[in-house]
Tab-separated table of C-alpha atoms in Angstrom:
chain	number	residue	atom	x	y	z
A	1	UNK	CA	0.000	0.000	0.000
A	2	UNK	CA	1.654	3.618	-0.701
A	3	UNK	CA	2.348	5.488	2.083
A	4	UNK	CA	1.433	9.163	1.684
A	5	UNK	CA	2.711	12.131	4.453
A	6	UNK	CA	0.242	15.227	4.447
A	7	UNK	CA	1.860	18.371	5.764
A	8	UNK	CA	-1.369	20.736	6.013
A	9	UNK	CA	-4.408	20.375	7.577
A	10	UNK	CA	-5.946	22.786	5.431
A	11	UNK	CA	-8.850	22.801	3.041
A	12	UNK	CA	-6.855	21.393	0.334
A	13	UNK	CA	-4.155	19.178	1.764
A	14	UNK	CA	-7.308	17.592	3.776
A	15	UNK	CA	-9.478	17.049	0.529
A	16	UNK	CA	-6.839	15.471	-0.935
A	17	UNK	CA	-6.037	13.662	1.686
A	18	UNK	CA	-9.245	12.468	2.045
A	19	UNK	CA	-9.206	11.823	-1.754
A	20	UNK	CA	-6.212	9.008	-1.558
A	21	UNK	CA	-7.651	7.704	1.729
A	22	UNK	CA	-10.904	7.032	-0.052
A	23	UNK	CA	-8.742	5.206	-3.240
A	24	UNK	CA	-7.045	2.882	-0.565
A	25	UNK	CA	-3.833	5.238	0.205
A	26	UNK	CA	-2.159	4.980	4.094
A	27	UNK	CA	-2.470	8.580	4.976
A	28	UNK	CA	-1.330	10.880	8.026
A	29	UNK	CA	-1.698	14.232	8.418
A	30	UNK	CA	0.862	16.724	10.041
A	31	UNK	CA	-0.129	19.954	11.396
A	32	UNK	CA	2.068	22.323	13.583
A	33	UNK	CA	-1.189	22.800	15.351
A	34	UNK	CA	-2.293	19.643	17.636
A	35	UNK	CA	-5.839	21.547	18.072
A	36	UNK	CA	-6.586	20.641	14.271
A	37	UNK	CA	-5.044	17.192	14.530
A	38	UNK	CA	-7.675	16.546	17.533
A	39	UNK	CA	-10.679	18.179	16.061
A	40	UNK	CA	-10.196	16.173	12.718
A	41	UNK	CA	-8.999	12.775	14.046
A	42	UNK	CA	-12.315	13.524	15.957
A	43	UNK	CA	-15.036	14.412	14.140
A	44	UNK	CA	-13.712	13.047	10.631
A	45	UNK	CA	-15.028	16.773	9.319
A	46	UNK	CA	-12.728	19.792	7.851
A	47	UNK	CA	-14.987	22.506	9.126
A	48	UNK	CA	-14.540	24.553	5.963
A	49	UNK	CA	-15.644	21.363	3.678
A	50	UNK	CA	-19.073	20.850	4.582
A	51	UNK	CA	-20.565	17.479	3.401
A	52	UNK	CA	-17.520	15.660	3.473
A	53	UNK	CA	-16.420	13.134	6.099
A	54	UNK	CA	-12.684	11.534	6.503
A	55	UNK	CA	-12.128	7.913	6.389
A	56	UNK	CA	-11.997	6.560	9.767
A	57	UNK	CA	-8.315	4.961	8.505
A	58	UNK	CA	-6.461	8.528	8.322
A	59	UNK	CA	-3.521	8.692	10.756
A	60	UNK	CA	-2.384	12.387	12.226
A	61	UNK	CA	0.596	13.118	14.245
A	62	UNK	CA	2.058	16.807	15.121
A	63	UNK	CA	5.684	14.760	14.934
A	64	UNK	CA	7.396	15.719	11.862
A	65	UNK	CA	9.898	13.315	12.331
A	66	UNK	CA	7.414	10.401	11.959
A	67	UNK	CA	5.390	11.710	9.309
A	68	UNK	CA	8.936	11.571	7.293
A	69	UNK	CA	9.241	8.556	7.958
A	70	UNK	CA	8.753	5.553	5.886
A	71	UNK	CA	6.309	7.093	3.359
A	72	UNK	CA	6.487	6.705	-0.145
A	73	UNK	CA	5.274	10.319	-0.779
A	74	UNK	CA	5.384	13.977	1.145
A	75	UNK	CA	2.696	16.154	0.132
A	76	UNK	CA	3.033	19.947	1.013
A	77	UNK	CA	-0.181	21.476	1.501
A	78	UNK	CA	0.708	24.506	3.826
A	79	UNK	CA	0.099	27.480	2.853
A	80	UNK	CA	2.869	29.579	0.833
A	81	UNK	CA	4.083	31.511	3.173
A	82	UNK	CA	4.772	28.479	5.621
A	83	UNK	CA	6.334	26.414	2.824
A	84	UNK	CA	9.828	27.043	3.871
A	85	UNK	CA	9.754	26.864	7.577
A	86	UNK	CA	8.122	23.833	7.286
A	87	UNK	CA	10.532	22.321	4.429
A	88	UNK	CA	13.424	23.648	6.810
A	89	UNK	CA	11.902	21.678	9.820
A	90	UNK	CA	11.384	18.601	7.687
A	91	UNK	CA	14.339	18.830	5.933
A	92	UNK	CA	16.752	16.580	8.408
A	93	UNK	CA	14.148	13.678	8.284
A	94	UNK	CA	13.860	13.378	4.273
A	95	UNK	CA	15.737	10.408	2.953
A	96	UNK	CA	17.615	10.779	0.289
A	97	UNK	CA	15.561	10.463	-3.468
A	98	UNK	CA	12.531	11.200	-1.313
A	99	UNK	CA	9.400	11.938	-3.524
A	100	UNK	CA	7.654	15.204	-2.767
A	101	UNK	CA	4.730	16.826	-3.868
A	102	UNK	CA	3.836	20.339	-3.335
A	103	UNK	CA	0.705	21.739	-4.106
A	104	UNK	CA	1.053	25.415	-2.547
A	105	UNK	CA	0.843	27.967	-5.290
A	106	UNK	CA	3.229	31.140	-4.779
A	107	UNK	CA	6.592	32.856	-5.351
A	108	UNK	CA	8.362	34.136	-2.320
A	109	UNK	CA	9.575	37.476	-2.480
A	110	UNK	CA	12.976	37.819	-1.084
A	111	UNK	CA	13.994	35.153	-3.549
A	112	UNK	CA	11.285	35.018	-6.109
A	113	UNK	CA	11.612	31.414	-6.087
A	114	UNK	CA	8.789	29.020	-6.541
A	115	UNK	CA	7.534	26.468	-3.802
A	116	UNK	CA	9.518	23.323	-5.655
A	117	UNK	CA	12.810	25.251	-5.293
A	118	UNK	CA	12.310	26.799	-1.361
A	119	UNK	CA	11.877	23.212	-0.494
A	120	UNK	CA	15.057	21.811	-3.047
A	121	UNK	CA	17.130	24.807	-1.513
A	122	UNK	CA	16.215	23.974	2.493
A	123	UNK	CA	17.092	20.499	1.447
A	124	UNK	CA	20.232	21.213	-0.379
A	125	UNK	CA	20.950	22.903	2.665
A	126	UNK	CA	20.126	19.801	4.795
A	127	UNK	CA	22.771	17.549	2.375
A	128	UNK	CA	19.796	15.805	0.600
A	129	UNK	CA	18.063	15.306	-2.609
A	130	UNK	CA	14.416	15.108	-3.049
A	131	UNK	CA	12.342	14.465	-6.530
A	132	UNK	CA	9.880	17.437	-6.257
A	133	UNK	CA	6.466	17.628	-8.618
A	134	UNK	CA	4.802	20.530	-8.608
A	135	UNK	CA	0.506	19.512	-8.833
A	136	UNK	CA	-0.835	22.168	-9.606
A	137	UNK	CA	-4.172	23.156	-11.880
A	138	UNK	CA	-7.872	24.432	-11.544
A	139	UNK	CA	-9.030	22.327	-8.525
A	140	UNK	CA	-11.101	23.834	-5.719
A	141	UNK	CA	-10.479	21.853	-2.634
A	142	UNK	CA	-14.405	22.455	-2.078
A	143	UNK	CA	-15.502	20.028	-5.302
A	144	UNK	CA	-12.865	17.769	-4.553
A	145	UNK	CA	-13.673	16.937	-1.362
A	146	UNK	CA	-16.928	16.216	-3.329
A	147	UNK	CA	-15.891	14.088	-5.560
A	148	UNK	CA	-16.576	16.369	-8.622
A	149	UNK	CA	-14.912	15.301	-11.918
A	150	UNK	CA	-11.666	17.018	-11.975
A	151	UNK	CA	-8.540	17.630	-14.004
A	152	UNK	CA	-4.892	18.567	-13.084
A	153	UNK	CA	-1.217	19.048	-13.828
A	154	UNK	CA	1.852	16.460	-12.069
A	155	UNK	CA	4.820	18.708	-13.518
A	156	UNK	CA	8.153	17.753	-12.911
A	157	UNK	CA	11.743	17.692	-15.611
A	158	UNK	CA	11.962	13.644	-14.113
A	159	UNK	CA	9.217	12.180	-16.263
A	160	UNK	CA	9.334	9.129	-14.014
A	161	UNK	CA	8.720	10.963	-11.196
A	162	UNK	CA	5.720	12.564	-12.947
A	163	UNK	CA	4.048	9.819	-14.116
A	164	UNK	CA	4.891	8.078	-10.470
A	165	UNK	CA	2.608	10.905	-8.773
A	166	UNK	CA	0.269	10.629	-11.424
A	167	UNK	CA	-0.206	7.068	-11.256
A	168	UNK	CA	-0.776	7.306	-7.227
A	169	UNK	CA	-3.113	10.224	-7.683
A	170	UNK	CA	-5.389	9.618	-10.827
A	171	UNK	CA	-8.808	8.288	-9.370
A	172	UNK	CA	-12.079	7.933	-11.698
A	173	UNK	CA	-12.899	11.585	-10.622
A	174	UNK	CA	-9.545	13.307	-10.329
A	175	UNK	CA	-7.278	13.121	-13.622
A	176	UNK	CA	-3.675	13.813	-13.710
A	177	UNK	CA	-2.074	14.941	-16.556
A	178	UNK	CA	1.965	15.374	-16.649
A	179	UNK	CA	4.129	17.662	-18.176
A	180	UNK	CA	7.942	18.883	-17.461
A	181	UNK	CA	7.469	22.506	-17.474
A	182	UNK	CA	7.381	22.768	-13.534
A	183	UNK	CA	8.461	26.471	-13.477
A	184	UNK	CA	5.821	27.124	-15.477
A	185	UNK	CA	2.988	24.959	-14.131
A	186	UNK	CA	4.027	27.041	-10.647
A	187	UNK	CA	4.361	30.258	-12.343
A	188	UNK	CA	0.516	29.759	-13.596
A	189	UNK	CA	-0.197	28.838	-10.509
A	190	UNK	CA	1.084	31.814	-8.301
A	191	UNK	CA	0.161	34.706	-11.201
A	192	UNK	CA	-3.160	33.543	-11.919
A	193	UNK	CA	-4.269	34.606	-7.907
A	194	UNK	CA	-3.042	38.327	-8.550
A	195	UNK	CA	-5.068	38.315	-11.968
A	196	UNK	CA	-8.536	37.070	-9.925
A	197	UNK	CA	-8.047	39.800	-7.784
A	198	UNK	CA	-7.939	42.339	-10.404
A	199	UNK	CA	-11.684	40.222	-11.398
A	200	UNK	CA	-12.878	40.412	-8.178
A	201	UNK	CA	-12.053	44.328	-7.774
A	202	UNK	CA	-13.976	44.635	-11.197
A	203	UNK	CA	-17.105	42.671	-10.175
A	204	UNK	CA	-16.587	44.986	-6.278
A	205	UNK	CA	-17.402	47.742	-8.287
A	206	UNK	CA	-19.864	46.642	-10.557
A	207	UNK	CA	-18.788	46.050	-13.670
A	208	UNK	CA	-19.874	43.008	-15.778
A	209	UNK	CA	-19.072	39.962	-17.555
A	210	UNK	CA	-17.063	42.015	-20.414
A	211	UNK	CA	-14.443	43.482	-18.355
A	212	UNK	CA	-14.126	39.861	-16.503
A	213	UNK	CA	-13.157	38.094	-19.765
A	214	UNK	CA	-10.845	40.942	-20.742
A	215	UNK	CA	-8.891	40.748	-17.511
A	216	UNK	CA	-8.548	36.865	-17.841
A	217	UNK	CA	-7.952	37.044	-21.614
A	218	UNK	CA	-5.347	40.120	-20.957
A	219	UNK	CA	-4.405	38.683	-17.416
A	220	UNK	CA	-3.268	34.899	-19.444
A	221	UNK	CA	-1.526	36.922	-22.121
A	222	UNK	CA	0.711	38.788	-18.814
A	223	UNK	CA	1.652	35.537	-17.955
A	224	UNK	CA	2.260	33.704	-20.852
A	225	UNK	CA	4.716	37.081	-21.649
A	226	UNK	CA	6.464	36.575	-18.089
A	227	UNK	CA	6.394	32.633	-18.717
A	228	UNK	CA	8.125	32.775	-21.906
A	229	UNK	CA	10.913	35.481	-20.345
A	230	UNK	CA	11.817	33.372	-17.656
A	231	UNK	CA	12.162	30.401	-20.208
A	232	UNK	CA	8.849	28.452	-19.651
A	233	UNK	CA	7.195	27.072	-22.588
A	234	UNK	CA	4.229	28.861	-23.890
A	235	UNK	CA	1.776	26.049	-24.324
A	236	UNK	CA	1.902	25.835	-20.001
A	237	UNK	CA	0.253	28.630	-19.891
A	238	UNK	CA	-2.851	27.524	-22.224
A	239	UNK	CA	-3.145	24.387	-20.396
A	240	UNK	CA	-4.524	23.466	-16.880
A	241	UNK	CA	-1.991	25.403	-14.962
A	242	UNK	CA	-2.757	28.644	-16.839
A	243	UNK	CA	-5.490	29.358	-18.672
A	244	UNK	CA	-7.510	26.574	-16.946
A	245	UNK	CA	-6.293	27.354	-13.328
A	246	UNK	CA	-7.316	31.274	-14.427
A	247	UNK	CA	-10.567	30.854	-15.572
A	248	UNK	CA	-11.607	28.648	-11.975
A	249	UNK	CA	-9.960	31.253	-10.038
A	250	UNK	CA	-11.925	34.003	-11.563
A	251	UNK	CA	-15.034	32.601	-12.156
A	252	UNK	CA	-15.760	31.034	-8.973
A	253	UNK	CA	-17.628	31.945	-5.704
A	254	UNK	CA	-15.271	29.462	-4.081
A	255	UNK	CA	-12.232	31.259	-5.156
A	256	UNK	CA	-10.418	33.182	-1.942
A	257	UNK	CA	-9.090	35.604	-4.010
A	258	UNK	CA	-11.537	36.765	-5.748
A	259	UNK	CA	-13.646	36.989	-3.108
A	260	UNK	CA	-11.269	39.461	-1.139
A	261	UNK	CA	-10.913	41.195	-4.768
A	262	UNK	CA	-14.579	42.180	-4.532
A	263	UNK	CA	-14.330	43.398	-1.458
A	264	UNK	CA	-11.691	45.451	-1.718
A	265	UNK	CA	-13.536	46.880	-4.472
A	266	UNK	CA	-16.407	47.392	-2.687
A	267	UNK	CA	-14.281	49.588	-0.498
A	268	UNK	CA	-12.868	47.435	2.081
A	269	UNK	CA	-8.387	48.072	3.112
A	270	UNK	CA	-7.062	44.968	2.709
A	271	UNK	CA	-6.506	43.887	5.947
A	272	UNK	CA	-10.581	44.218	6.109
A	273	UNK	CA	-11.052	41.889	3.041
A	274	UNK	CA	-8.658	39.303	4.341
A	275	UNK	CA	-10.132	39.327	7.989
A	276	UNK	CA	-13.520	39.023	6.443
A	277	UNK	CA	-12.194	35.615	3.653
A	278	UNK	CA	-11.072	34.090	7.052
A	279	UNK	CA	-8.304	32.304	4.985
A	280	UNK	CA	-4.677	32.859	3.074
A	281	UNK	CA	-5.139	35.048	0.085
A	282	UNK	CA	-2.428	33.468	-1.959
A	283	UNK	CA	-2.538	36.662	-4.578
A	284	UNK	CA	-1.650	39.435	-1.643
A	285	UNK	CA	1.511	37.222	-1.040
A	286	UNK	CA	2.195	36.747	-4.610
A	287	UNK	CA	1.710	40.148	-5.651
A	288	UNK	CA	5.257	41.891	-4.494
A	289	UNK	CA	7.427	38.530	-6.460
A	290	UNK	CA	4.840	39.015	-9.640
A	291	UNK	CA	6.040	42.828	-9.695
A	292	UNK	CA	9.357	42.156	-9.366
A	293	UNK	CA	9.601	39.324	-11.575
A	294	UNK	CA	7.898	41.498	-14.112
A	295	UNK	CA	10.534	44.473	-13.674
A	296	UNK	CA	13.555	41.757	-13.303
A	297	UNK	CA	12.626	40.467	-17.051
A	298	UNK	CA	11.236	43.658	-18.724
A	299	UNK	CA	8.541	42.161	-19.310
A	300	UNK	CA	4.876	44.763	-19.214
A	301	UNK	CA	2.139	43.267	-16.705
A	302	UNK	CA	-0.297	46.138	-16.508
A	303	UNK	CA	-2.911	44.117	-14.607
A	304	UNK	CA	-0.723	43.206	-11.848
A	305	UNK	CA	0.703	46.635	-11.749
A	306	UNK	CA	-2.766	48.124	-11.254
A	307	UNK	CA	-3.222	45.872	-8.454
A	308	UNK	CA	-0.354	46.841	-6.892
A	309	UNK	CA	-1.307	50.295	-7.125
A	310	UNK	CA	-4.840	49.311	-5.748
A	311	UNK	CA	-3.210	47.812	-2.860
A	312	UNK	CA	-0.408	50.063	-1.709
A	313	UNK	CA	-3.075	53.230	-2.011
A	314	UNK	CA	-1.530	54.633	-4.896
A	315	UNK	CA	-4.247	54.688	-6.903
A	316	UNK	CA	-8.256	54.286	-6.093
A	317	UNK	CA	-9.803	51.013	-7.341
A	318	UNK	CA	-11.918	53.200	-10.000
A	319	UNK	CA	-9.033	55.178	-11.268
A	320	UNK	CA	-6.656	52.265	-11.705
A	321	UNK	CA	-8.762	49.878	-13.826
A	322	UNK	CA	-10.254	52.614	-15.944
A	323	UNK	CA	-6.380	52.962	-16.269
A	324	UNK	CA	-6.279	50.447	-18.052
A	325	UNK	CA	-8.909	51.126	-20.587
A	326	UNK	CA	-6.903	54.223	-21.432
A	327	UNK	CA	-3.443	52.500	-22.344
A	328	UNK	CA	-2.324	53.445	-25.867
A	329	UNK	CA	-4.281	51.106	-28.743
A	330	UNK	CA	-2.051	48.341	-29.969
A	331	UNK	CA	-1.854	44.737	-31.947
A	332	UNK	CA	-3.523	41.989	-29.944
């Protein structure tokens, strides 16, 4: 039986940890918090995934050391900016040619690097090798833990290890594609949050369907430009982990950033709209990398430089997106 660690006992480490529980997986979760260990080894409920219930066979521990331990796979689930603390903290526990997954979607700042490479640099650091996949694509954790036909991206430049992770993953409702773009699969991934924003300000302030599919249309084309700088491959970015991951992201009620988007537009500082989401906002923390990335390539990202004036208070919600409209005319 493969032997799966879980490092996250959020919504979507948990529905996907429920996910290869259900498809006869030996799960644990870890959690640096015992309190959600104990509530979920409890009630078998995620409290933010109504309807679903965990198989009674999960395992949790808050012992990082043991949930290294003898597993064929380490997910990372944690949120982005907890991806490298908890990488360093794992890090002396990893065997060698350990298989990892990470699923967090984000670039950190001070080193613009993606999740795959914070947790290859705190192991490098550590004296070990890992094989890291990046699964990443449009997948609410809310319609997985559901069971909802779903499609996604195992990314990695080791095809084996690719089709490894897809092999354990793929279940009659949850599909796994692979490609060996990684960088790219995480790039879509982390930009596509800032660009639902920029949706969700639009919708705040009432504006329609029209300028939504111009900001996803124009928001793909930002990233496919940044992509393609940083030496990605352009079809990535018209696949699952761009243009797919996009559209779900700023389409849907579910989506975390584009809910805080429409509230900032509606007028709320952003500490107000996160408060009120109750969860991470993966674009805020993406937004400063995206800019600099953008500046460090030369490459023009209007959309996320509007949001970044939105959000440092350079420029009023209004002003900046009808900013936009007014940019000289040019070739599509």
């Amino acid at each position: 039986m493969t032997k799966i660690a879980v490092f996250g006992a959020g919504t979507w480490g948990i529905a996907l940890a429920r996910l290869l529980a259900a498809n006869g997986r030996d799960v644990t979760v870890w959690s640096a918090i015992p309190a959600e260990l104990k509530s979920l080894s409890t009630t078998h409920r995620h409290p933010n995934l109504p309807g679903m219930e965990l198989p009674a066979a999960m395992h949790y521990t808050a012992d990082i050391a043991e949930a290294c331990t003898g597993r064929d796979i380490l997910l990372f689930a944690v949120p982005s900016p907890f991806v490298r603390a908890t990488a360093k903290k794992a890090a002396p526990h990893i065997p060698e040619g350990q298989l990892i997954v990470d699923v967090a979607k984000g670039v950190e700042d001070k080193t613009l690097m993606t999740m795959s490479e914070i947790i290859e640099d705190e192991l490098a650091k550590a004296g070990r090798k890992a094989r890291v996949v990046a699964l990443s694509g449009p997948t609410h954790a809310e319609e997985v833990a559901r069971d909802m036909p779903t499609a996604i991206v195992a990314a990695s430049a080791d095809e084996d290890a690719a089709k490894a992770v897809q092999k354990v993953f793929t279940t009659p409702t949850f599909r796994v594609y692979t490609n060996d773009d990684r960088r790219g699969t995480e790039l879509g991934g982390a930009v596509k949050n800032v660009i639902a924003l920029a949706v969700g300000i639009a919708l705040g302030l009432g504006y329609g369907d029209n300028a939504k599919a111009a900001l996803i249309t124009r928001g793909n084309a930002e990233l496919s430009r940044l992509g393609i700088a940083m030496g990605c491959k352009a079809e990535t970015f018209a696949g699952l982990s761009g243009m797919g991951d996009l559209i779900v992201t700023c389409t849907s009620m579910h989506s975390r950033n584009l809910h805080a988007g429409m509230l900032i537009g509606r007028g709320k500082s952003v500490e107000e709209a996160k408060t009120e989401v109750g969860q991470v906002v993966e674009g805020i923390n993406a937004l400063p990398a995206a800019c600099r990335l953008a500046k460090q390539y030369k490459v023009e990202m209007p959309i996320v430089q509007a949001v970044e004036a939105i959000l440092d208070g350079k420029l009023e919600a209004r002003s900046a997106l009808m900013a936009l409209m007014g940019r000289s005319l040019k070739r599509e």
